[in-house]
CSV table of C-alpha atoms in Angstrom, one decimal:
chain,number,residue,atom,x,y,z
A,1,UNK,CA,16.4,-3.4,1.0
A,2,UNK,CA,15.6,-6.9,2.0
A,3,UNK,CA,16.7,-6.6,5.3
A,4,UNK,CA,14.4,-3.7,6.5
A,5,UNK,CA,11.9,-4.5,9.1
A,6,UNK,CA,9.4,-1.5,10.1
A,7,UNK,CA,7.6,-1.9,13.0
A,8,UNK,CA,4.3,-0.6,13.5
A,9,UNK,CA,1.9,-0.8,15.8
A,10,UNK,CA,-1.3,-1.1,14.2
A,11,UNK,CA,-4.5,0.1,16.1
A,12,UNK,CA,-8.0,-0.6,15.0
A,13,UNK,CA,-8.3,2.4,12.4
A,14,UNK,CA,-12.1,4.0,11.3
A,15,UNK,CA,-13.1,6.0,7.8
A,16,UNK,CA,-14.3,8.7,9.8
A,17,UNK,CA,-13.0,11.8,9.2
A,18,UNK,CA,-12.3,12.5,5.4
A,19,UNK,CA,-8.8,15.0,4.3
A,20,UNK,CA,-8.5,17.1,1.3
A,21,UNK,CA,-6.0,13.9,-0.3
A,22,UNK,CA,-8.7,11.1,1.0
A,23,UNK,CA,-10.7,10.0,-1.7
A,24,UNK,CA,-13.5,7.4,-1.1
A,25,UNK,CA,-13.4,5.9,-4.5
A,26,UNK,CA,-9.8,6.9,-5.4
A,27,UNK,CA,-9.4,7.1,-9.6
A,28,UNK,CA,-5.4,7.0,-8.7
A,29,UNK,CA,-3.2,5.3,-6.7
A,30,UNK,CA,0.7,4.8,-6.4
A,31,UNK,CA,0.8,8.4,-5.4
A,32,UNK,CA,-1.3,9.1,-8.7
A,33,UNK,CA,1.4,7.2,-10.8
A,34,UNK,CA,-1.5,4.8,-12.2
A,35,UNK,CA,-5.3,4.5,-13.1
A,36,UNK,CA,-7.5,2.4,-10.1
A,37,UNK,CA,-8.8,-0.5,-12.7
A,38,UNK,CA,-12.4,-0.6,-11.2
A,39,UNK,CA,-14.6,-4.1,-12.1
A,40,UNK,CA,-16.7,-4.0,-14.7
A,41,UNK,CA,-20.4,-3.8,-13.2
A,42,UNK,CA,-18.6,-3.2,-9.7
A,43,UNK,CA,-19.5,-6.8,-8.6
A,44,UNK,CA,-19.8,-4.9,-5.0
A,45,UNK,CA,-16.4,-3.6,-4.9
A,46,UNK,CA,-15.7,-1.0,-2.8
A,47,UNK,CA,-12.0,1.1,-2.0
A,48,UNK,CA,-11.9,3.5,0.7
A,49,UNK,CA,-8.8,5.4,1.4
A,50,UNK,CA,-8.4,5.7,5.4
A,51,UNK,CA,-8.2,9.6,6.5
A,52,UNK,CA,-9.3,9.6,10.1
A,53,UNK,CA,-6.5,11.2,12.6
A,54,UNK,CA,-5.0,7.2,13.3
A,55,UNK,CA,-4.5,6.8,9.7
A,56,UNK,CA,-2.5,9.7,9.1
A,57,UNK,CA,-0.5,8.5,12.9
A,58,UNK,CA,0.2,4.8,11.0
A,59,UNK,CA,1.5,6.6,7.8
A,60,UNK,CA,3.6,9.4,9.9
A,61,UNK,CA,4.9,6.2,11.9
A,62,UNK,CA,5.6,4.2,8.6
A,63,UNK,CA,8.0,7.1,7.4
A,64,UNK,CA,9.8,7.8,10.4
A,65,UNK,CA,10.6,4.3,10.5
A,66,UNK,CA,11.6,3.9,7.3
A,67,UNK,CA,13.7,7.1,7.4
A,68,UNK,CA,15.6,5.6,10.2
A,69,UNK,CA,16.1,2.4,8.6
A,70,UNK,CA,17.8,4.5,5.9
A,71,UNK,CA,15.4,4.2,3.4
A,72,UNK,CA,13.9,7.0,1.2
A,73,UNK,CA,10.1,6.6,1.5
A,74,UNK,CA,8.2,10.0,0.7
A,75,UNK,CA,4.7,9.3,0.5
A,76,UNK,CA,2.2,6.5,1.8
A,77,UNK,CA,-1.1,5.6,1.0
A,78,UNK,CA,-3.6,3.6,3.5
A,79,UNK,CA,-6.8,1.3,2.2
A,80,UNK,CA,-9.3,-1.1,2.9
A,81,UNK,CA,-11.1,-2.6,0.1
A,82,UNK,CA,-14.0,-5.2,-0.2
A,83,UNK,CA,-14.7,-8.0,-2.2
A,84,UNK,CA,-11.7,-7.0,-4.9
A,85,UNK,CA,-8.5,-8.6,-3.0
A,86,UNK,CA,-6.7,-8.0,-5.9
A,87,UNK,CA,-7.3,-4.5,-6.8
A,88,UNK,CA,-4.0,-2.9,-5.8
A,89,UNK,CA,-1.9,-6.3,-7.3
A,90,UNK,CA,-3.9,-5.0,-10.6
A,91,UNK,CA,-2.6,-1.6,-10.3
A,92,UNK,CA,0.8,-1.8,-9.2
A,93,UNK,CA,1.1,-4.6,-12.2
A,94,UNK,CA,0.5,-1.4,-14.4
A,95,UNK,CA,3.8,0.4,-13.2
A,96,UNK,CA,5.5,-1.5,-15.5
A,97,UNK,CA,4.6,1.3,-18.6
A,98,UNK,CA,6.3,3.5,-16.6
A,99,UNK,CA,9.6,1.1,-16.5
A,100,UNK,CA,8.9,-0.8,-13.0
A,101,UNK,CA,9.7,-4.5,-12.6
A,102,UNK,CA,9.0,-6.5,-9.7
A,103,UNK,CA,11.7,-7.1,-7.6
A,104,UNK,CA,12.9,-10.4,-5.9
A,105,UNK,CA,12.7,-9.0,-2.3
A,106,UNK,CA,10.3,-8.2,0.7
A,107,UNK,CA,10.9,-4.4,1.9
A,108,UNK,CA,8.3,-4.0,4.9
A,109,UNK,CA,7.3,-6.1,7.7
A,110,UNK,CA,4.2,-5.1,9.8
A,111,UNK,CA,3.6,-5.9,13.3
A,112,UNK,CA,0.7,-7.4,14.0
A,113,UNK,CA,-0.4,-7.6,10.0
A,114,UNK,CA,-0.9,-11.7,9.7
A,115,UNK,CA,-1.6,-13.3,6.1
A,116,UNK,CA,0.7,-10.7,4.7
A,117,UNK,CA,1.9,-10.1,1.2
A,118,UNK,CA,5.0,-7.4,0.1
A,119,UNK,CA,5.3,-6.9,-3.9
A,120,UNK,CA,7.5,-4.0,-4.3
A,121,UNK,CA,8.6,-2.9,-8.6
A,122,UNK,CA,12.0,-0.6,-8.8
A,123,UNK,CA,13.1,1.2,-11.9
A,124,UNK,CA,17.0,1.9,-13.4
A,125,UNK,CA,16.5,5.1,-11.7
A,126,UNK,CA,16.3,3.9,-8.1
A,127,UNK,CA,12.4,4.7,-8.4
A,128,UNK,CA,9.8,2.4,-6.5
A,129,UNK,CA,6.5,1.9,-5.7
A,130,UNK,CA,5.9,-1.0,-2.9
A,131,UNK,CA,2.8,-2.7,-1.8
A,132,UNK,CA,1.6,-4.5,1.7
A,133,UNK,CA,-1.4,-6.6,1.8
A,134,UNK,CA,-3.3,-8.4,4.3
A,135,UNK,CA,-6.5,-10.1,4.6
A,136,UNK,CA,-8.6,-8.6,7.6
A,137,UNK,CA,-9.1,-10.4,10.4
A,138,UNK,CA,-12.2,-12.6,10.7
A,139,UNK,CA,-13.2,-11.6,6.8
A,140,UNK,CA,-12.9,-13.3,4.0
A,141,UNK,CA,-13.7,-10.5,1.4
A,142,UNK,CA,-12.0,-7.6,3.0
A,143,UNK,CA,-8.3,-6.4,2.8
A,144,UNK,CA,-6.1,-4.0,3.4
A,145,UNK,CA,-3.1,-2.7,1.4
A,146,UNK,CA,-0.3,0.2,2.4
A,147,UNK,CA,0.9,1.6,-0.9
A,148,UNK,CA,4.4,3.1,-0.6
A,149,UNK,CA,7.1,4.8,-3.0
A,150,UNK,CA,9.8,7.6,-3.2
């Protein structure tokens, strides 16, 4: 898997229009494998799930690509969260109940996604969850992550 390189193009992508499976304040991630840790006293932390019609284009994109690079991806999650960078290395730390364990290898490469970060966990059973992060451009309290499993 280290060898995959998915490219895609990213476009500036808005909050605007919410979907039945967006969730502003998401209580699950990892395709609802584990509980979204919030901050104690919320420290201004904010999660929002991206729904709009680009968002679901970049996830559509992400599959197809990853389906053509033989890979098995089957569901993809899209969010930009502020002032908690690590909320999604807290959750995907949490797989490991479920029998994950990080894995010595980078599966995804972004386009256009600088100050990246790719922590993917695998089980015996083939199972994973991955994780891309970046830091948004021009912030220093806002990221993105695209969550990613089969």
């Amino acid at each position: 898997m280290n060898r995959l390189i998915l490219i895609a193009a990213l476009t500036a992508l808005g909050t605007s229009a919410a979907s039945a499976q967006c969730n502003t304040r998401p209580a699950f991630s990892f395709n609802g494998q584990v509980k979204v840790p919030y901050p104690k006293g919320g420290g201004g932390a904010s999660v929002t799930q991206f729904c709009d019609a680009g968002a679901q284009r970049f996830k559509q994109d992400f599959l197809m690509q990853s389906k053509k690079a033989g890979y098995n991806v089957k569901w993809v999650e899209y969010y930009r969260v502020v002032n908690w960078v690590s909320a999604f290395h807290d959750t995907i730390y949490q797989t490991r109940a479920l029998g994950f364990q990080q894995q010595n290898f980078k599966q995804f490469t972004v386009q256009d996604w600088h100050d990246m970060e790719t922590v993917v966990y695998g089980n015996r059973s083939g199972k994973y969850v991955g994780m891309i992060s970046r830091t948004v451009p021009g912030t220093r309290n806002t990221s993105e992550f695209v969550l990613y499993g089969n």
